[in-house]
mmCIF file with all atom_site columns, C-alpha atoms in Angstrom:
data_model
loop_
_atom_site.group_PDB
_atom_site.id
_atom_site.type_symbol
_atom_site.label_atom_id
_atom_site.label_alt_id
_atom_site.label_comp_id
_atom_site.label_asym_id
_atom_site.label_entity_id
_atom_site.label_seq_id
_atom_site.pdbx_PDB_ins_code
_atom_site.Cartn_x
_atom_site.Cartn_y
_atom_site.Cartn_z
_atom_site.occupancy
_atom_site.B_iso_or_equiv
_atom_site.pdbx_formal_charge
_atom_site.auth_seq_id
_atom_site.auth_comp_id
_atom_site.auth_asym_id
_atom_site.auth_atom_id
_atom_site.pdbx_PDB_model_num
ATOM 1   C CA . UNK A 1 1   ? 243.170 64.144 164.210 1.00 32.00 ? 1   UNK A CA 1
ATOM 2   C CA . UNK A 1 2   ? 246.203 63.981 161.991 1.00 36.00 ? 2   UNK A CA 1
ATOM 3   C CA . UNK A 1 3   ? 247.518 60.598 160.971 1.00 30.00 ? 3   UNK A CA 1
ATOM 4   C CA . UNK A 1 4   ? 251.109 59.702 160.212 1.00 33.00 ? 4   UNK A CA 1
ATOM 5   C CA . UNK A 1 5   ? 252.134 58.711 156.684 1.00 35.00 ? 5   UNK A CA 1
ATOM 6   C CA . UNK A 1 6   ? 251.829 55.096 155.532 1.00 37.00 ? 6   UNK A CA 1
ATOM 7   C CA . UNK A 1 7   ? 255.505 54.551 156.294 1.00 39.00 ? 7   UNK A CA 1
ATOM 8   C CA . UNK A 1 8   ? 254.913 55.138 159.994 1.00 40.00 ? 8   UNK A CA 1
ATOM 9   C CA . UNK A 1 9   ? 252.483 53.923 162.595 1.00 40.00 ? 9   UNK A CA 1
ATOM 10  C CA . UNK A 1 10  ? 248.848 54.663 161.829 1.00 40.00 ? 10  UNK A CA 1
ATOM 11  C CA . UNK A 1 11  ? 248.226 55.573 165.462 1.00 41.00 ? 11  UNK A CA 1
ATOM 12  C CA . UNK A 1 12  ? 246.483 58.980 165.497 1.00 43.00 ? 12  UNK A CA 1
ATOM 13  C CA . UNK A 1 13  ? 248.405 61.842 167.061 1.00 47.00 ? 13  UNK A CA 1
ATOM 14  C CA . UNK A 1 14  ? 246.537 64.651 168.766 1.00 49.00 ? 14  UNK A CA 1
ATOM 15  C CA . UNK A 1 15  ? 246.621 67.838 166.780 1.00 51.00 ? 15  UNK A CA 1
ATOM 16  C CA . UNK A 1 16  ? 248.114 70.966 168.280 1.00 48.00 ? 16  UNK A CA 1
ATOM 17  C CA . UNK A 1 17  ? 244.674 72.614 168.242 1.00 49.00 ? 17  UNK A CA 1
ATOM 18  C CA . UNK A 1 18  ? 243.009 69.768 170.165 1.00 52.00 ? 18  UNK A CA 1
ATOM 19  C CA . UNK A 1 19  ? 245.841 69.801 172.703 1.00 51.00 ? 19  UNK A CA 1
ATOM 20  C CA . UNK A 1 20  ? 245.493 73.570 173.132 1.00 50.00 ? 20  UNK A CA 1
ATOM 21  C CA . UNK A 1 21  ? 241.727 73.232 173.594 1.00 53.00 ? 21  UNK A CA 1
ATOM 22  C CA . UNK A 1 22  ? 242.138 70.473 176.166 1.00 52.00 ? 22  UNK A CA 1
ATOM 23  C CA . UNK A 1 23  ? 244.493 72.460 178.410 1.00 50.00 ? 23  UNK A CA 1
ATOM 24  C CA . UNK A 1 24  ? 242.505 75.690 178.080 1.00 51.00 ? 24  UNK A CA 1
ATOM 25  C CA . UNK A 1 25  ? 239.377 74.094 179.496 1.00 49.00 ? 25  UNK A CA 1
ATOM 26  C CA . UNK A 1 26  ? 238.521 74.871 183.081 1.00 44.00 ? 26  UNK A CA 1
ATOM 27  C CA . UNK A 1 27  ? 238.131 71.196 183.917 1.00 53.00 ? 27  UNK A CA 1
ATOM 28  C CA . UNK A 1 28  ? 240.829 69.511 185.937 1.00 65.00 ? 28  UNK A CA 1
ATOM 29  C CA . UNK A 1 29  ? 242.892 66.971 184.015 1.00 79.00 ? 29  UNK A CA 1
ATOM 30  C CA . UNK A 1 30  ? 244.928 64.204 185.583 1.00 89.00 ? 30  UNK A CA 1
ATOM 31  C CA . UNK A 1 31  ? 247.855 62.488 183.907 1.00 94.00 ? 31  UNK A CA 1
ATOM 32  C CA . UNK A 1 32  ? 250.019 59.425 184.410 1.00 95.00 ? 32  UNK A CA 1
ATOM 33  C CA . UNK A 1 33  ? 253.584 60.068 183.333 1.00 95.00 ? 33  UNK A CA 1
ATOM 34  C CA . UNK A 1 34  ? 255.133 57.013 181.725 1.00 96.00 ? 34  UNK A CA 1
ATOM 35  C CA . UNK A 1 35  ? 258.678 56.521 180.522 1.00 95.00 ? 35  UNK A CA 1
ATOM 36  C CA . UNK A 1 36  ? 258.385 56.483 176.716 1.00 96.00 ? 36  UNK A CA 1
ATOM 37  C CA . UNK A 1 37  ? 259.041 53.081 175.106 1.00 94.00 ? 37  UNK A CA 1
ATOM 38  C CA . UNK A 1 38  ? 259.233 51.462 178.533 1.00 94.00 ? 38  UNK A CA 1
ATOM 39  C CA . UNK A 1 39  ? 256.740 49.875 180.902 1.00 94.00 ? 39  UNK A CA 1
ATOM 40  C CA . UNK A 1 40  ? 257.626 51.998 183.944 1.00 94.00 ? 40  UNK A CA 1
ATOM 41  C CA . UNK A 1 41  ? 256.138 55.187 185.401 1.00 95.00 ? 41  UNK A CA 1
ATOM 42  C CA . UNK A 1 42  ? 257.451 58.394 186.959 1.00 94.00 ? 42  UNK A CA 1
ATOM 43  C CA . UNK A 1 43  ? 256.521 58.795 190.634 1.00 92.00 ? 43  UNK A CA 1
ATOM 44  C CA . UNK A 1 44  ? 258.028 59.507 194.045 1.00 89.00 ? 44  UNK A CA 1
ATOM 45  C CA . UNK A 1 45  ? 259.087 57.653 197.139 1.00 85.00 ? 45  UNK A CA 1
ATOM 46  C CA . UNK A 1 46  ? 256.634 58.571 199.888 1.00 79.00 ? 46  UNK A CA 1
ATOM 47  C CA . UNK A 1 47  ? 259.240 58.705 202.660 1.00 81.00 ? 47  UNK A CA 1
ATOM 48  C CA . UNK A 1 48  ? 261.281 61.578 201.171 1.00 87.00 ? 48  UNK A CA 1
ATOM 49  C CA . UNK A 1 49  ? 259.465 62.691 198.007 1.00 88.00 ? 49  UNK A CA 1
ATOM 50  C CA . UNK A 1 50  ? 262.343 62.079 195.597 1.00 93.00 ? 50  UNK A CA 1
ATOM 51  C CA . UNK A 1 51  ? 261.355 61.008 192.086 1.00 94.00 ? 51  UNK A CA 1
ATOM 52  C CA . UNK A 1 52  ? 262.157 57.719 190.396 1.00 93.00 ? 52  UNK A CA 1
ATOM 53  C CA . UNK A 1 53  ? 261.018 56.199 187.160 1.00 92.00 ? 53  UNK A CA 1
ATOM 54  C CA . UNK A 1 54  ? 260.829 52.552 188.100 1.00 90.00 ? 54  UNK A CA 1
ATOM 55  C CA . UNK A 1 55  ? 257.203 52.214 189.201 1.00 91.00 ? 55  UNK A CA 1
ATOM 56  C CA . UNK A 1 56  ? 255.359 49.393 187.471 1.00 92.00 ? 56  UNK A CA 1
ATOM 57  C CA . UNK A 1 57  ? 251.780 50.519 188.204 1.00 89.00 ? 57  UNK A CA 1
ATOM 58  C CA . UNK A 1 58  ? 250.235 53.487 186.424 1.00 89.00 ? 58  UNK A CA 1
ATOM 59  C CA . UNK A 1 59  ? 248.187 54.355 189.518 1.00 85.00 ? 59  UNK A CA 1
ATOM 60  C CA . UNK A 1 60  ? 251.430 55.323 191.309 1.00 86.00 ? 60  UNK A CA 1
ATOM 61  C CA . UNK A 1 61  ? 251.828 58.112 188.762 1.00 92.00 ? 61  UNK A CA 1
ATOM 62  C CA . UNK A 1 62  ? 249.023 60.654 188.988 1.00 92.00 ? 62  UNK A CA 1
ATOM 63  C CA . UNK A 1 63  ? 249.644 64.337 188.371 1.00 93.00 ? 63  UNK A CA 1
ATOM 64  C CA . UNK A 1 64  ? 247.817 67.521 187.519 1.00 92.00 ? 64  UNK A CA 1
ATOM 65  C CA . UNK A 1 65  ? 249.508 69.697 184.886 1.00 92.00 ? 65  UNK A CA 1
ATOM 66  C CA . UNK A 1 66  ? 248.744 73.358 185.589 1.00 90.00 ? 66  UNK A CA 1
ATOM 67  C CA . UNK A 1 67  ? 249.438 75.793 182.789 1.00 89.00 ? 67  UNK A CA 1
ATOM 68  C CA . UNK A 1 68  ? 251.363 78.781 184.184 1.00 89.00 ? 68  UNK A CA 1
ATOM 69  C CA . UNK A 1 69  ? 252.311 80.903 181.158 1.00 86.00 ? 69  UNK A CA 1
ATOM 70  C CA . UNK A 1 70  ? 249.648 82.348 178.859 1.00 84.00 ? 70  UNK A CA 1
ATOM 71  C CA . UNK A 1 71  ? 252.301 82.825 176.156 1.00 85.00 ? 71  UNK A CA 1
ATOM 72  C CA . UNK A 1 72  ? 253.565 79.214 176.119 1.00 86.00 ? 72  UNK A CA 1
ATOM 73  C CA . UNK A 1 73  ? 251.161 76.305 176.531 1.00 85.00 ? 73  UNK A CA 1
ATOM 74  C CA . UNK A 1 74  ? 254.007 73.968 177.463 1.00 91.00 ? 74  UNK A CA 1
ATOM 75  C CA . UNK A 1 75  ? 255.085 75.915 180.591 1.00 92.00 ? 75  UNK A CA 1
ATOM 76  C CA . UNK A 1 76  ? 253.469 74.410 183.660 1.00 93.00 ? 76  UNK A CA 1
ATOM 77  C CA . UNK A 1 77  ? 253.563 73.398 187.282 1.00 92.00 ? 77  UNK A CA 1
ATOM 78  C CA . UNK A 1 78  ? 253.172 69.689 187.971 1.00 94.00 ? 78  UNK A CA 1
ATOM 79  C CA . UNK A 1 79  ? 251.251 68.727 191.097 1.00 92.00 ? 79  UNK A CA 1
ATOM 80  C CA . UNK A 1 80  ? 251.185 65.264 192.664 1.00 90.00 ? 80  UNK A CA 1
ATOM 81  C CA . UNK A 1 81  ? 247.695 63.756 192.942 1.00 88.00 ? 81  UNK A CA 1
ATOM 82  C CA . UNK A 1 82  ? 248.615 60.238 194.057 1.00 81.00 ? 82  UNK A CA 1
ATOM 83  C CA . UNK A 1 83  ? 247.146 59.734 197.506 1.00 75.00 ? 83  UNK A CA 1
ATOM 84  C CA . UNK A 1 84  ? 248.252 56.219 198.323 1.00 66.00 ? 84  UNK A CA 1
ATOM 85  C CA . UNK A 1 85  ? 246.179 53.078 197.922 1.00 61.00 ? 85  UNK A CA 1
ATOM 86  C CA . UNK A 1 86  ? 245.108 50.016 199.861 1.00 53.00 ? 86  UNK A CA 1
ATOM 87  C CA . UNK A 1 87  ? 248.732 48.857 200.174 1.00 56.00 ? 87  UNK A CA 1
ATOM 88  C CA . UNK A 1 88  ? 250.066 52.200 201.407 1.00 56.00 ? 88  UNK A CA 1
ATOM 89  C CA . UNK A 1 89  ? 249.160 54.774 203.997 1.00 55.00 ? 89  UNK A CA 1
ATOM 90  C CA . UNK A 1 90  ? 247.782 58.050 202.654 1.00 57.00 ? 90  UNK A CA 1
ATOM 91  C CA . UNK A 1 91  ? 250.541 59.958 200.893 1.00 63.00 ? 91  UNK A CA 1
ATOM 92  C CA . UNK A 1 92  ? 251.304 63.201 202.730 1.00 73.00 ? 92  UNK A CA 1
ATOM 93  C CA . UNK A 1 93  ? 252.754 64.615 199.508 1.00 78.00 ? 93  UNK A CA 1
ATOM 94  C CA . UNK A 1 94  ? 249.401 64.604 197.727 1.00 80.00 ? 94  UNK A CA 1
ATOM 95  C CA . UNK A 1 95  ? 248.623 68.068 196.295 1.00 85.00 ? 95  UNK A CA 1
ATOM 96  C CA . UNK A 1 96  ? 252.262 69.143 196.565 1.00 88.00 ? 96  UNK A CA 1
ATOM 97  C CA . UNK A 1 97  ? 254.318 70.246 193.570 1.00 92.00 ? 97  UNK A CA 1
ATOM 98  C CA . UNK A 1 98  ? 257.203 68.890 191.549 1.00 95.00 ? 98  UNK A CA 1
ATOM 99  C CA . UNK A 1 99  ? 260.438 70.763 192.143 1.00 94.00 ? 99  UNK A CA 1
ATOM 100 C CA . UNK A 1 100 ? 264.178 70.167 192.448 1.00 95.00 ? 100 UNK A CA 1
ATOM 101 C CA . UNK A 1 101 ? 267.034 70.956 194.785 1.00 90.00 ? 101 UNK A CA 1
ATOM 102 C CA . UNK A 1 102 ? 267.886 74.658 194.579 1.00 87.00 ? 102 UNK A CA 1
ATOM 103 C CA . UNK A 1 103 ? 271.039 76.722 194.884 1.00 81.00 ? 103 UNK A CA 1
ATOM 104 C CA . UNK A 1 104 ? 274.500 75.294 194.382 1.00 84.00 ? 104 UNK A CA 1
ATOM 105 C CA . UNK A 1 105 ? 273.438 71.789 195.418 1.00 81.00 ? 105 UNK A CA 1
ATOM 106 C CA . UNK A 1 106 ? 274.774 69.177 192.995 1.00 86.00 ? 106 UNK A CA 1
ATOM 107 C CA . UNK A 1 107 ? 273.241 67.019 191.778 1.00 90.00 ? 107 UNK A CA 1
ATOM 108 C CA . UNK A 1 108 ? 269.844 68.719 191.726 1.00 93.00 ? 108 UNK A CA 1
ATOM 109 C CA . UNK A 1 109 ? 267.464 65.874 192.529 1.00 95.00 ? 109 UNK A CA 1
ATOM 110 C CA . UNK A 1 110 ? 263.821 66.127 191.458 1.00 96.00 ? 110 UNK A CA 1
ATOM 111 C CA . UNK A 1 111 ? 261.087 65.589 194.047 1.00 94.00 ? 111 UNK A CA 1
ATOM 112 C CA . UNK A 1 112 ? 257.681 66.505 195.409 1.00 93.00 ? 112 UNK A CA 1
ATOM 113 C CA . UNK A 1 113 ? 257.978 69.526 197.710 1.00 88.00 ? 113 UNK A CA 1
ATOM 114 C CA . UNK A 1 114 ? 255.494 70.813 200.265 1.00 85.00 ? 114 UNK A CA 1
ATOM 115 C CA . UNK A 1 115 ? 256.397 74.509 200.294 1.00 86.00 ? 115 UNK A CA 1
ATOM 116 C CA . UNK A 1 116 ? 254.858 76.621 197.531 1.00 85.00 ? 116 UNK A CA 1
ATOM 117 C CA . UNK A 1 117 ? 258.118 78.504 196.902 1.00 86.00 ? 117 UNK A CA 1
ATOM 118 C CA . UNK A 1 118 ? 259.882 75.204 196.156 1.00 88.00 ? 118 UNK A CA 1
ATOM 119 C CA . UNK A 1 119 ? 257.759 74.282 193.150 1.00 91.00 ? 119 UNK A CA 1
ATOM 120 C CA . UNK A 1 120 ? 259.420 74.640 189.784 1.00 95.00 ? 120 UNK A CA 1
ATOM 121 C CA . UNK A 1 121 ? 258.281 75.847 186.411 1.00 95.00 ? 121 UNK A CA 1
ATOM 122 C CA . UNK A 1 122 ? 258.524 73.011 183.924 1.00 96.00 ? 122 UNK A CA 1
ATOM 123 C CA . UNK A 1 123 ? 258.551 73.218 180.133 1.00 96.00 ? 123 UNK A CA 1
ATOM 124 C CA . UNK A 1 124 ? 257.331 70.215 178.176 1.00 95.00 ? 124 UNK A CA 1
ATOM 125 C CA . UNK A 1 125 ? 259.283 69.980 174.904 1.00 96.00 ? 125 UNK A CA 1
ATOM 126 C CA . UNK A 1 126 ? 257.406 67.711 172.453 1.00 95.00 ? 126 UNK A CA 1
ATOM 127 C CA . UNK A 1 127 ? 259.231 65.001 170.530 1.00 94.00 ? 127 UNK A CA 1
ATOM 128 C CA . UNK A 1 128 ? 258.344 64.224 166.887 1.00 89.00 ? 128 UNK A CA 1
ATOM 129 C CA . UNK A 1 129 ? 255.283 66.520 166.845 1.00 87.00 ? 129 UNK A CA 1
ATOM 130 C CA . UNK A 1 130 ? 253.455 64.452 169.474 1.00 90.00 ? 130 UNK A CA 1
ATOM 131 C CA . UNK A 1 131 ? 252.494 66.842 172.250 1.00 89.00 ? 131 UNK A CA 1
ATOM 132 C CA . UNK A 1 132 ? 252.121 64.061 174.818 1.00 93.00 ? 132 UNK A CA 1
ATOM 133 C CA . UNK A 1 133 ? 255.625 62.645 174.278 1.00 96.00 ? 133 UNK A CA 1
ATOM 134 C CA . UNK A 1 134 ? 258.243 65.061 175.533 1.00 97.00 ? 134 UNK A CA 1
ATOM 135 C CA . UNK A 1 135 ? 261.357 65.916 177.442 1.00 97.00 ? 135 UNK A CA 1
ATOM 136 C CA . UNK A 1 136 ? 260.873 68.152 180.476 1.00 97.00 ? 136 UNK A CA 1
ATOM 137 C CA . UNK A 1 137 ? 263.058 71.135 181.348 1.00 97.00 ? 137 UNK A CA 1
ATOM 138 C CA . UNK A 1 138 ? 263.070 73.190 184.516 1.00 96.00 ? 138 UNK A CA 1
ATOM 139 C CA . UNK A 1 139 ? 263.056 76.863 183.573 1.00 95.00 ? 139 UNK A CA 1
ATOM 140 C CA . UNK A 1 140 ? 263.529 80.096 185.481 1.00 93.00 ? 140 UNK A CA 1
ATOM 141 C CA . UNK A 1 141 ? 261.059 82.997 185.481 1.00 90.00 ? 141 UNK A CA 1
ATOM 142 C CA . UNK A 1 142 ? 262.677 84.359 182.283 1.00 92.00 ? 142 UNK A CA 1
ATOM 143 C CA . UNK A 1 143 ? 262.240 81.074 180.391 1.00 92.00 ? 143 UNK A CA 1
ATOM 144 C CA . UNK A 1 144 ? 265.911 80.060 180.597 1.00 95.00 ? 144 UNK A CA 1
ATOM 145 C CA . UNK A 1 145 ? 266.572 76.337 180.994 1.00 96.00 ? 145 UNK A CA 1
ATOM 146 C CA . UNK A 1 146 ? 268.000 75.388 184.393 1.00 95.00 ? 146 UNK A CA 1
ATOM 147 C CA . UNK A 1 147 ? 268.257 71.698 183.500 1.00 96.00 ? 147 UNK A CA 1
ATOM 148 C CA . UNK A 1 148 ? 266.419 68.712 182.037 1.00 98.00 ? 148 UNK A CA 1
ATOM 149 C CA . UNK A 1 149 ? 264.879 65.810 183.947 1.00 98.00 ? 149 UNK A CA 1
ATOM 150 C CA . UNK A 1 150 ? 267.313 62.916 183.601 1.00 97.00 ? 150 UNK A CA 1
ATOM 151 C CA . UNK A 1 151 ? 268.529 60.147 185.915 1.00 95.00 ? 151 UNK A CA 1
ATOM 152 C CA . UNK A 1 152 ? 271.534 59.708 188.166 1.00 92.00 ? 152 UNK A CA 1
ATOM 153 C CA . UNK A 1 153 ? 274.509 57.481 187.335 1.00 88.00 ? 153 UNK A CA 1
ATOM 154 C CA . UNK A 1 154 ? 272.758 54.441 188.849 1.00 88.00 ? 154 UNK A CA 1
ATOM 155 C CA . UNK A 1 155 ? 269.602 54.979 186.732 1.00 85.00 ? 155 UNK A CA 1
ATOM 156 C CA . UNK A 1 156 ? 267.597 55.131 189.943 1.00 87.00 ? 156 UNK A CA 1
ATOM 157 C CA . UNK A 1 157 ? 266.808 58.724 190.975 1.00 95.00 ? 157 UNK A CA 1
ATOM 158 C CA . UNK A 1 158 ? 265.666 61.581 188.760 1.00 97.00 ? 158 UNK A CA 1
ATOM 159 C CA . UNK A 1 159 ? 267.831 64.677 188.733 1.00 97.00 ? 159 UNK A CA 1
ATOM 160 C CA . UNK A 1 160 ? 268.423 67.666 186.495 1.00 97.00 ? 160 UNK A CA 1
ATOM 161 C CA . UNK A 1 161 ? 270.989 67.142 183.754 1.00 96.00 ? 161 UNK A CA 1
ATOM 162 C CA . UNK A 1 162 ? 272.609 69.867 181.652 1.00 96.00 ? 162 UNK A CA 1
ATOM 163 C CA . UNK A 1 163 ? 272.485 68.111 178.282 1.00 97.00 ? 163 UNK A CA 1
ATOM 164 C CA . UNK A 1 164 ? 269.083 67.777 176.615 1.00 97.00 ? 164 UNK A CA 1
ATOM 165 C CA . UNK A 1 165 ? 270.372 64.603 174.926 1.00 97.00 ? 165 UNK A CA 1
ATOM 166 C CA . UNK A 1 166 ? 270.614 62.964 178.373 1.00 97.00 ? 166 UNK A CA 1
ATOM 167 C CA . UNK A 1 167 ? 267.039 63.866 179.330 1.00 98.00 ? 167 UNK A CA 1
ATOM 168 C CA . UNK A 1 168 ? 264.392 61.208 179.812 1.00 97.00 ? 168 UNK A CA 1
ATOM 169 C CA . UNK A 1 169 ? 261.596 61.039 177.247 1.00 97.00 ? 169 UNK A CA 1
ATOM 170 C CA . UNK A 1 170 ? 258.228 60.963 178.979 1.00 97.00 ? 170 UNK A CA 1
ATOM 171 C CA . UNK A 1 171 ? 254.752 60.073 177.752 1.00 96.00 ? 171 UNK A CA 1
ATOM 172 C CA . UNK A 1 172 ? 251.800 61.890 179.300 1.00 95.00 ? 172 UNK A CA 1
ATOM 173 C CA . UNK A 1 173 ? 248.729 59.643 179.442 1.00 95.00 ? 173 UNK A CA 1
ATOM 174 C CA . UNK A 1 174 ? 245.447 61.333 180.323 1.00 92.00 ? 174 UNK A CA 1
ATOM 175 C CA . UNK A 1 175 ? 243.473 59.713 183.126 1.00 89.00 ? 175 UNK A CA 1
ATOM 176 C CA . UNK A 1 176 ? 239.734 59.983 182.599 1.00 66.00 ? 176 UNK A CA 1
#
């Protein structure tokens, strides 16, 4: 693994090759998605499936990242794996995919959708050469950016934003 220079943190960063090998394996990998430089996690409200980033427990954030483009390792579908816990009833959105409002709807809120045609293609865009710290864009079938995952004006609900500078920075943490 590559290490940063002495002027920066000595925390090892996964190399591009090790990241590529990890997502090319047939094994299923689960991830928690944390808000970078914050103590909160990205998850959904069970009643309607809309995404928020104010969850304090990592177990509320459990996703499978499914590579969907052989030409770009960062293009993926994101599937919810959280199935509730002792404090909650089983989550009916388990095994459903991350998507967003379609059409002319504004704002385009991000959520977990049941129908297969509602899932979105997401592109993870790494920050500072760390493949697990990234901004996430929704893209169309031609690879054009539809929008970036950001938050609404109240900093409560996740929605697509047009400006990459307003996108949330996420940290993907592998669950073993």
